[in-house]
PDB file of C-alpha atoms in Angstrom:
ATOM      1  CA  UNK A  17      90.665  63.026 109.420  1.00 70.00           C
ATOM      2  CA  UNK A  18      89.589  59.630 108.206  1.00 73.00           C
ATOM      3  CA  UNK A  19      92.940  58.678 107.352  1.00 73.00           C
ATOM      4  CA  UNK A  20      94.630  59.160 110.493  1.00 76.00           C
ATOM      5  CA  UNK A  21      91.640  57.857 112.486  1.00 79.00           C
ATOM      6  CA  UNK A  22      92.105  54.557 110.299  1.00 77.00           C
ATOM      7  CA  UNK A  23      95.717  54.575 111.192  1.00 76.00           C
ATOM      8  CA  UNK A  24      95.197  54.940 114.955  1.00 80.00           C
ATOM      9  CA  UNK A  25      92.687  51.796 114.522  1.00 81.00           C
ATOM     10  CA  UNK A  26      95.529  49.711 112.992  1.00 79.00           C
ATOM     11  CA  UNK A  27      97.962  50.653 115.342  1.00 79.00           C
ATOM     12  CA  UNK A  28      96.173  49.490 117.934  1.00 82.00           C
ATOM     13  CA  UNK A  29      95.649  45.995 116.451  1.00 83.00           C
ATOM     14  CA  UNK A  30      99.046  45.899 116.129  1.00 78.00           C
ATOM     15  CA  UNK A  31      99.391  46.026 112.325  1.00 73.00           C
ATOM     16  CA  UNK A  32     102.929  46.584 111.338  1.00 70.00           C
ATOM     17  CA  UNK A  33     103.557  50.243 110.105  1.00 72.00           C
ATOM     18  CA  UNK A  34     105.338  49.060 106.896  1.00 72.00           C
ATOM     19  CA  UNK A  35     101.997  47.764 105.759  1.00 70.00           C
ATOM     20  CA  UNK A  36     100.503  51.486 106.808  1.00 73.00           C
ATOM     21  CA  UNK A  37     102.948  53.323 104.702  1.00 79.00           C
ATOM     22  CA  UNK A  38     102.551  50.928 101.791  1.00 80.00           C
ATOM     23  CA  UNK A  39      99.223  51.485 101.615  1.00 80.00           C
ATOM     24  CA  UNK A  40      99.207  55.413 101.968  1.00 82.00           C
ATOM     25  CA  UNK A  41     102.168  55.242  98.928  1.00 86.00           C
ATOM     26  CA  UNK A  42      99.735  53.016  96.719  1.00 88.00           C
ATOM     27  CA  UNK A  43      96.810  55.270  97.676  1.00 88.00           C
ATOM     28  CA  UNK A  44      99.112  58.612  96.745  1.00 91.00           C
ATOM     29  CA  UNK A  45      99.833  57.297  93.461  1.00 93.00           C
ATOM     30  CA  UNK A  46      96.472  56.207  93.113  1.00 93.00           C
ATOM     31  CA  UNK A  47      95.318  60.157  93.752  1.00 93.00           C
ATOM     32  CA  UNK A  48      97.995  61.294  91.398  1.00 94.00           C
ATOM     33  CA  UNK A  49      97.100  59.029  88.912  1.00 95.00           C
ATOM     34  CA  UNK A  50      93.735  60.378  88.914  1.00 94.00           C
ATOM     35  CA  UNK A  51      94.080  63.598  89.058  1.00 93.00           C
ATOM     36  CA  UNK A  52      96.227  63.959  86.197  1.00 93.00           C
ATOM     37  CA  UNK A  53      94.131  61.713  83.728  1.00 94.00           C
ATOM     38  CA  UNK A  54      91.341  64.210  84.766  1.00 93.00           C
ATOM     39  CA  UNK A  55      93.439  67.272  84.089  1.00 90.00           C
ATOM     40  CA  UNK A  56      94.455  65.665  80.477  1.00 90.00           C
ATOM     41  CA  UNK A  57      90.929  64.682  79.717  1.00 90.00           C
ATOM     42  CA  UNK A  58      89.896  68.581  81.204  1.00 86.00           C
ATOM     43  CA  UNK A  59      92.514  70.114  78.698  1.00 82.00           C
ATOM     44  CA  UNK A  60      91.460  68.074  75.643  1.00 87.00           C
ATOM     45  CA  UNK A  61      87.805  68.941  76.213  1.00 85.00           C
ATOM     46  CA  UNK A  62      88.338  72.639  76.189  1.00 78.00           C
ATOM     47  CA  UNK A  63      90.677  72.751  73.156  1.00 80.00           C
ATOM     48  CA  UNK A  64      88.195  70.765  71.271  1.00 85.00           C
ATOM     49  CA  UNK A  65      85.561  73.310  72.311  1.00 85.00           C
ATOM     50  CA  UNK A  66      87.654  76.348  71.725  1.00 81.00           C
ATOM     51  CA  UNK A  67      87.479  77.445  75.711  1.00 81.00           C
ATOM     52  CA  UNK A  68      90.955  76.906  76.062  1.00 80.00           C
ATOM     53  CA  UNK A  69      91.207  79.832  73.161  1.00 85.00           C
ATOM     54  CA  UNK A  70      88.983  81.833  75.139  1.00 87.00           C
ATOM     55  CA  UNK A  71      91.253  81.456  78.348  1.00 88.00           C
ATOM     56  CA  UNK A  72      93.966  82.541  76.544  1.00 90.00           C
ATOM     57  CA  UNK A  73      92.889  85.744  75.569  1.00 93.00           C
ATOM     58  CA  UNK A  74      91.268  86.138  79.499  1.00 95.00           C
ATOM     59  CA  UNK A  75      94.787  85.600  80.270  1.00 95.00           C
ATOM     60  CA  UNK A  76      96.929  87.855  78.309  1.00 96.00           C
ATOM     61  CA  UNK A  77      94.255  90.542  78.705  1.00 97.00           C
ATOM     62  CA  UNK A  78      94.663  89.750  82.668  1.00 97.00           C
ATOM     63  CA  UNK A  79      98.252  90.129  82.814  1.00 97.00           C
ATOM     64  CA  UNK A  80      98.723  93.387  80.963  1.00 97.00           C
ATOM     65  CA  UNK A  81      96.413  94.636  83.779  1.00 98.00           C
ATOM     66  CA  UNK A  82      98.172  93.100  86.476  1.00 97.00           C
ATOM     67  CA  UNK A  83     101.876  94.530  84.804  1.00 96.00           C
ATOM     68  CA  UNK A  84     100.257  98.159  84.577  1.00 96.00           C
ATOM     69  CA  UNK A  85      98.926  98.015  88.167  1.00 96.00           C
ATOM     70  CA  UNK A  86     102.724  96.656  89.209  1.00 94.00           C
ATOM     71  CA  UNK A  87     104.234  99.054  87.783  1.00 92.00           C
ATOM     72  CA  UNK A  88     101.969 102.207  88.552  1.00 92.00           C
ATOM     73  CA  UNK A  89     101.892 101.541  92.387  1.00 92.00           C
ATOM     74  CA  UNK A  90     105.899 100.572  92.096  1.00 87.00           C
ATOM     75  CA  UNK A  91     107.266  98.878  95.428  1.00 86.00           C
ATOM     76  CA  UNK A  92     106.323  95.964  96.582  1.00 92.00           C
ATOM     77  CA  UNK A  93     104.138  95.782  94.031  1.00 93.00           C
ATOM     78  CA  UNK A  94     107.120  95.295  91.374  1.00 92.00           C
ATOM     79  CA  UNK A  95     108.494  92.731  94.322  1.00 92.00           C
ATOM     80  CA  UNK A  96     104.806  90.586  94.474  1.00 95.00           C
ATOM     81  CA  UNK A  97     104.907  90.608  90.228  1.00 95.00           C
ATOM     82  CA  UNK A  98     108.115  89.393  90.317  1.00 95.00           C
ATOM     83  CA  UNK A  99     107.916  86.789  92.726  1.00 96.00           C
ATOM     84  CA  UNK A 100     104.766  85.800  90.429  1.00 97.00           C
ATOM     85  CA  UNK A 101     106.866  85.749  86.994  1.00 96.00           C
ATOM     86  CA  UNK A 102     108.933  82.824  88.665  1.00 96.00           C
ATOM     87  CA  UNK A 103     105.760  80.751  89.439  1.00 95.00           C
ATOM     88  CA  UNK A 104     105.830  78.991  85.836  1.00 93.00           C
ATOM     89  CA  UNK A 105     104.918  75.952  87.633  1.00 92.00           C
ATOM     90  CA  UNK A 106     101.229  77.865  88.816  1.00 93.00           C
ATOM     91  CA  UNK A 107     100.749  80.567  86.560  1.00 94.00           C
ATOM     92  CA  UNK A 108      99.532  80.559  82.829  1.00 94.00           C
ATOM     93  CA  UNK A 109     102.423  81.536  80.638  1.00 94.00           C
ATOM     94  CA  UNK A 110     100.420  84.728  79.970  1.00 96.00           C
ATOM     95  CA  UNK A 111     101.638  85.730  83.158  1.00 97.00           C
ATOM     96  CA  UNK A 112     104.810  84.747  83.741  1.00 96.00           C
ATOM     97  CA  UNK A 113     105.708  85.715  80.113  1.00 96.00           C
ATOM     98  CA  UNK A 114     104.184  89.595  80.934  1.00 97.00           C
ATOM     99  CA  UNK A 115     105.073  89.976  84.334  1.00 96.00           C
ATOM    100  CA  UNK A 116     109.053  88.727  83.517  1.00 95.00           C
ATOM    101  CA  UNK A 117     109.096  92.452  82.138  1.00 94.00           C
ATOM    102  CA  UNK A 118     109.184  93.562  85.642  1.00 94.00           C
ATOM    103  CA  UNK A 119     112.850  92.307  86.065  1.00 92.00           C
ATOM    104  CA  UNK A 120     113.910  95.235  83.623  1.00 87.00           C
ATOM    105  CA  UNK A 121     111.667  97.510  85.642  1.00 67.00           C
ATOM    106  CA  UNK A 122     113.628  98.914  88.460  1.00 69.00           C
ATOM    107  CA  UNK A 123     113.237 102.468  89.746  1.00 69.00           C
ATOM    108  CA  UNK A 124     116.135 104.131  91.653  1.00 72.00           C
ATOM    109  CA  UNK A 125     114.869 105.054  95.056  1.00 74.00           C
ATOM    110  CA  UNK A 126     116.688 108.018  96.357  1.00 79.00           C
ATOM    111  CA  UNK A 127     118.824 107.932  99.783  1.00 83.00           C
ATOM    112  CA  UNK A 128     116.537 110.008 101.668  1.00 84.00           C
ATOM    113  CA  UNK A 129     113.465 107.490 100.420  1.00 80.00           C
ATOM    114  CA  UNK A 130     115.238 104.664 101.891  1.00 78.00           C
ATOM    115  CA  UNK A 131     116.472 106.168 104.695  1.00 80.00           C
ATOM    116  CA  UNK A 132     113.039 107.191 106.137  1.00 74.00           C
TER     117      UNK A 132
END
């Protein structure tokens, strides 16, 4: 992309790569900067507008759904919702709060269902 392109350009004038990385580390915090006063500015408009209220209940409707269908198809399934309870970092709490039922939900497969 453009930012490799502009770092092929300054190699070849012979810029010294300590300026390159200094200015891809300014521009990354510039980014991250950004993006998070947006996100803060996102979350304060919706609360004020009661979307965020709105979400939740989308949510926690959502993730009942998603627990039933984990636990009526059984499997992986219980594996995937799981894996999914652990993304706190990703997920609305909705989710990671309903699915975490999942580690209590474990089925004993029989030796011959294993075996075949």
């Amino acid at each position: 992309g453009k930012a490799a392109r502009l770092r092929a350009d300054a190699v070849r004038r012979g810029e010294p790569s300590a300026v390159l990385e200094e200015e891809a580390r300014r521009t990354r915090e510039e980014a991250a900067a950004y993006g998070e006063a947006l996100a803060g500015r996102r979350l304060e408009a919706g609360q004020r507008s009661g979307r965020a209220a709105a979400w939740d209940e989308v949510h926690e409707r959502n993730a009942a759904r998603l627990l039933a269908l984990c636990i009526a198809n059984g499997g992986v399934y219980v594996k995937l919702g799981q894996h999914a309870a652990q993304l706190d970092y990703l997920l609305p709490p909705q989710y990671t709060r309903t699915l975490h039922q999942l580690f209590e939900h474990n089925r004993a497969s029989s030796y011959e269902d294993v075996s075949r």
